Coordinates of C-alpha atoms and ligand atoms in Angstrom, one line a residue:
X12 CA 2.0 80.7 43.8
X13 CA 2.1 77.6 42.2
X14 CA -0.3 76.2 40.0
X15 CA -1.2 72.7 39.8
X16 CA -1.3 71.3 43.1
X17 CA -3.1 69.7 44.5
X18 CA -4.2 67.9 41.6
X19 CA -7.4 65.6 41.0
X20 CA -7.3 63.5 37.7
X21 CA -10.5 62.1 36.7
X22 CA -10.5 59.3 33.5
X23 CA -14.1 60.2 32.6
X24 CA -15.5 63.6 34.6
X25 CA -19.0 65.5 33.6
X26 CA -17.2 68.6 34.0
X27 CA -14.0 69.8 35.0
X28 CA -15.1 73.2 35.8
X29 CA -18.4 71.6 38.1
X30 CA -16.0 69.7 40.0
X31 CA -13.5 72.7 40.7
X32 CA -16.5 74.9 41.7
X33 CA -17.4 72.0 44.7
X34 CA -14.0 72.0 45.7
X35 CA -13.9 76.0 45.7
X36 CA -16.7 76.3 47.8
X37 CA -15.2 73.5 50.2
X38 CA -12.0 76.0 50.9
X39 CA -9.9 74.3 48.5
X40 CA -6.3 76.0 48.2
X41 CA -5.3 78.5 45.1
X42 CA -3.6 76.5 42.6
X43 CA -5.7 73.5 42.8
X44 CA -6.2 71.5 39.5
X45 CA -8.7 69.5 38.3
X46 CA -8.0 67.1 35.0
X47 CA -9.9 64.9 33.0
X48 CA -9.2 62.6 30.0
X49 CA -12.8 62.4 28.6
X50 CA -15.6 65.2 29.4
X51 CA -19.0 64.0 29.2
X52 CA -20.9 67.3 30.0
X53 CA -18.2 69.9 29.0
X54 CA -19.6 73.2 29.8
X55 CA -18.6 76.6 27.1
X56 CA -19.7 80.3 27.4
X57 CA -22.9 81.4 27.0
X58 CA -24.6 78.0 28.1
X59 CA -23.4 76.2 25.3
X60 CA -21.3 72.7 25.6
X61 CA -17.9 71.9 25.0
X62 CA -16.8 68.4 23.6
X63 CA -13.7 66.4 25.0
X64 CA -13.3 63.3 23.9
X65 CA -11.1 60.8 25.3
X66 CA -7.5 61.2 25.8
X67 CA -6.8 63.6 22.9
X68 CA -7.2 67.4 24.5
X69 CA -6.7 69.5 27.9
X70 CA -9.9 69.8 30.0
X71 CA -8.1 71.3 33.2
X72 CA -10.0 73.9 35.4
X73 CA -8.2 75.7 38.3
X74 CA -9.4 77.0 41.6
X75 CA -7.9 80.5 42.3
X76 CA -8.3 82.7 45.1
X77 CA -6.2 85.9 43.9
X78 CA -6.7 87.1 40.2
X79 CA -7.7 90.5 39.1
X80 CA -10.1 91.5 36.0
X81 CA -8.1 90.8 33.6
X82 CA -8.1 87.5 34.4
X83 CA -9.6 85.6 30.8
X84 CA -7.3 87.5 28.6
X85 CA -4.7 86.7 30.7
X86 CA -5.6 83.0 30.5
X87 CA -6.1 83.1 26.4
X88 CA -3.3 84.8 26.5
X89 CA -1.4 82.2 28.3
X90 CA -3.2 79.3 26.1
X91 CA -2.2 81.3 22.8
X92 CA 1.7 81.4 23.9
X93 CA 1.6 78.2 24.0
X94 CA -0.2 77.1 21.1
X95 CA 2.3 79.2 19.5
X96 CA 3.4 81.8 16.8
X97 CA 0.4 81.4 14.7
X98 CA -2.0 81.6 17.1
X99 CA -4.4 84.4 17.5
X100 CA -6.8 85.6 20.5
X101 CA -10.4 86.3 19.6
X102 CA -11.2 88.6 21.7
X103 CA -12.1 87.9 25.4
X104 CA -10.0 84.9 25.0
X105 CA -11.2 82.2 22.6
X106 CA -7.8 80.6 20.6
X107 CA -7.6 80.4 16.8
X108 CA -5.3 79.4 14.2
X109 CA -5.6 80.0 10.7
X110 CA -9.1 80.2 11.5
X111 CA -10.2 77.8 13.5
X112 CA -11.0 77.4 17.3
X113 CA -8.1 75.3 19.2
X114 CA -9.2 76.4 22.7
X115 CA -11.6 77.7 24.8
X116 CA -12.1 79.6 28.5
X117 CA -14.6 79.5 31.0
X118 CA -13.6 81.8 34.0
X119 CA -16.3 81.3 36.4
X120 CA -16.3 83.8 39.7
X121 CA -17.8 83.8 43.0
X122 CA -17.6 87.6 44.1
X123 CA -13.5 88.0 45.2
X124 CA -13.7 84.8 47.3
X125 CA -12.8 82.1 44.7
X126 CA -12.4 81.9 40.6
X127 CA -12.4 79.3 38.7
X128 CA -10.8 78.7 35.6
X129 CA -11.4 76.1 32.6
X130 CA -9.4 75.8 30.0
X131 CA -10.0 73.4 27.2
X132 CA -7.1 73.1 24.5
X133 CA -8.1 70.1 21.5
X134 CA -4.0 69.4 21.5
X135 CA -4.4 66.1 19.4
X136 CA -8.3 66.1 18.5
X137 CA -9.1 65.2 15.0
X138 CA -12.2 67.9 14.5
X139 CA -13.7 65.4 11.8
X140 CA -14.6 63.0 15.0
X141 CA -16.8 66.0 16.7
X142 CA -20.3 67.0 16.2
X143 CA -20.4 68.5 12.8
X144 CA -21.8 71.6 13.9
X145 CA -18.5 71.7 15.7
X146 CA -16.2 70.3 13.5
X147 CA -17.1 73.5 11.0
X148 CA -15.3 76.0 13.3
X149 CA -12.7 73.4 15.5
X150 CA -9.0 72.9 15.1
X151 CA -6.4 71.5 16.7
X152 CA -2.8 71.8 17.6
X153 CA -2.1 69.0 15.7
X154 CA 0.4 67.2 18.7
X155 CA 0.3 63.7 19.0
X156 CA -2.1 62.8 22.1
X157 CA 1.3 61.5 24.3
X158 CA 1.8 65.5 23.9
X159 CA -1.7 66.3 25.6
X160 CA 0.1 66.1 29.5
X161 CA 3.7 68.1 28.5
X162 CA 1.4 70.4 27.0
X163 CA -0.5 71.0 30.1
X164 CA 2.8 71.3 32.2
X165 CA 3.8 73.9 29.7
X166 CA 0.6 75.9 29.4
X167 CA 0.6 76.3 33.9
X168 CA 3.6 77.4 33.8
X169 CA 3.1 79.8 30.8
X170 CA -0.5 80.6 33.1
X171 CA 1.5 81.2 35.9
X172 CA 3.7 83.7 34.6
X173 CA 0.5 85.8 32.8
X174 CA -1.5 86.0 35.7
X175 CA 1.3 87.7 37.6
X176 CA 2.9 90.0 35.2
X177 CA 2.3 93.8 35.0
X178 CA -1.4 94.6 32.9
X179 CA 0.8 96.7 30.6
X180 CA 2.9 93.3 29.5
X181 CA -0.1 91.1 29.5
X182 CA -2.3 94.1 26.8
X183 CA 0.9 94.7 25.1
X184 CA 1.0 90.9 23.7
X185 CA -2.6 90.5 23.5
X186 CA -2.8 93.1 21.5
X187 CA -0.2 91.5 19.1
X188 CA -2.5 88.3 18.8
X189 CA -5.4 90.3 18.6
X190 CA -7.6 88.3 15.7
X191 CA -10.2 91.0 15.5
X192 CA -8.2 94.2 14.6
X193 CA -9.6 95.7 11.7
X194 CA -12.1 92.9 11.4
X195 CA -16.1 93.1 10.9
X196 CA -17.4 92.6 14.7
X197 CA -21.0 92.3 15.7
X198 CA -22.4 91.8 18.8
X199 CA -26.4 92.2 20.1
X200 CA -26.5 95.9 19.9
X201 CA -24.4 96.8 17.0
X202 CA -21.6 96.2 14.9
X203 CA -18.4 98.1 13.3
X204 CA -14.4 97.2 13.1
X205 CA -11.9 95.8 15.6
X206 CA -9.7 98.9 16.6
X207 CA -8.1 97.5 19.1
X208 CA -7.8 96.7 22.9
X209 CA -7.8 99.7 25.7
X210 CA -5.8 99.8 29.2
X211 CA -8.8 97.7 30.8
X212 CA -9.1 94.9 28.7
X213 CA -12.0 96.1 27.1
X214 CA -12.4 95.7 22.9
X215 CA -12.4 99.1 20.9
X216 CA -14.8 98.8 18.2
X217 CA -15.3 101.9 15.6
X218 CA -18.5 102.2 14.7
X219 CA -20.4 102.9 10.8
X220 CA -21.3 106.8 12.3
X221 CA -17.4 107.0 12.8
X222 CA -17.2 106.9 16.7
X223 CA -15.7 104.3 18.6
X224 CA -17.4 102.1 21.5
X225 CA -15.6 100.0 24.2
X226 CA -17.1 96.6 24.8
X227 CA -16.6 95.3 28.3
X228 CA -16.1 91.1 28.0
X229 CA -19.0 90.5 30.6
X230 CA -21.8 92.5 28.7
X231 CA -21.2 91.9 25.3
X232 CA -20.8 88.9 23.4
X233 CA -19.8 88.7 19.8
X234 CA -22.0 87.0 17.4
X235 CA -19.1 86.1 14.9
Ligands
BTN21 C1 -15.9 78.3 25.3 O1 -15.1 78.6 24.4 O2 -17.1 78.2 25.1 C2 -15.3 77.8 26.6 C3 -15.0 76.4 26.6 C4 -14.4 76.0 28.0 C5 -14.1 74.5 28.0 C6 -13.4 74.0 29.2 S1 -12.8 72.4 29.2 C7 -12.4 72.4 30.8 C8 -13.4 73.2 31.6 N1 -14.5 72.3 32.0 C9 -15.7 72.7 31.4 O3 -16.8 72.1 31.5 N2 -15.5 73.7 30.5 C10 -14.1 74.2 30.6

């Protein structure tokens, strides 16, 4: 499988991930790649926005038609190899280094027909230029924005080779980046300590009575 092609580059897009869904929907081929310099309605989890300002960060958002569930770890686990050592995965698959927010997924599935996946990855962003109720938790890579394109080559690539490996290999690392082990979690029902990652990708939390609960990445979602 190869990722990347075709590709449609847009200067100044709404939303990467919008755009992929049309083409999804109109048959187009796994692999295919929608860019954008600028976003102007960048979409996040949870119904809340994502800022791309020109020219200075990946907003890319692939149309795939064979993934399994796994599929956002794999990509923030993809995202964090390349954003390298220091980078940690926030379990499902937001990106952090030294405590701060460098990238972001949005896998977005119709059924088993089509998924598709956005990834946005501030490689050269300056977080002072954002909203300031963004700037408090964004980073950056810190790259110079000729790096934004060599760093998407790299991180399709990287994708490429995640979303086909065995599960164990793909767990096995996350749980190595895993930001939340032995960290104060809450979500809307409850909260407790990171303990870990189990065989399905789900986050083991142990809870203040001293048993542990599984939280499944579609149900729950984490309020720090
Ligand atoms: C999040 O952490 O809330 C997810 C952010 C996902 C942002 C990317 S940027 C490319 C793609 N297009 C969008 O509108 N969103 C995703």
């Amino acid at each position: 499988m190869t990722l990347g092609q075709p590709r449609e580059h847009h200067e100044t897009i709404g939303s990467t991930n919008e755009r992929a869904r049309e083409l999804a929907e109109e048959g187009a081929a796994h692999g295919t790649l929608v860019t954008a310099g600028e976003q102007t309605a960048g979409r996040g989890r949870q119904g809340r926005g994502w800022v791309t300002p020109p020219n200075v960060a990946i907003a890319a958002s692939l149309v795939l038609r064979s993934y399994d569930d796994l599929l956002p770890l794999r990509a923030g686990l993809a995202v964090a190899d390349v954003a390298g050592p220091a980078a940690r995965v926030k379990w499902p698959n937001d990106v952090w280094i030294e405590g701060r927010k460098v990238a972001g997924i949005l896998a977005e599935a119709r059924g088993q027909d089509w998924a598709v996946l956005g990834i946005g990855v501030n490689v050269a962003l300056d977080p002072a230029s954002l909203p300031p109720e963004v700037a408090e938790i964004a980073g950056t890579l810190g790259r110079d924005p000729e790096q934004v394109e060599p760093t998407l080559v790299e991180l399709l690539s990287t994708l490429e080779q995640r979303l086909t490996e065995g599960r164990d290999a793909t767990l096995a690392a996350l749980r190595d980046r895993d930001a939340l082990l032995g960290q104060h979690v809450r979500w809307q029902d409850g909260e407790g300590t990171g303990a870990g990652i189990d065989q399905t990708g789900a986050l083991l939390v142990n809870l203040p009575d001293g048993s542990t609960t599984a939280l499944s990445a579609g149900e729950v979602t984490l309020s720090n």
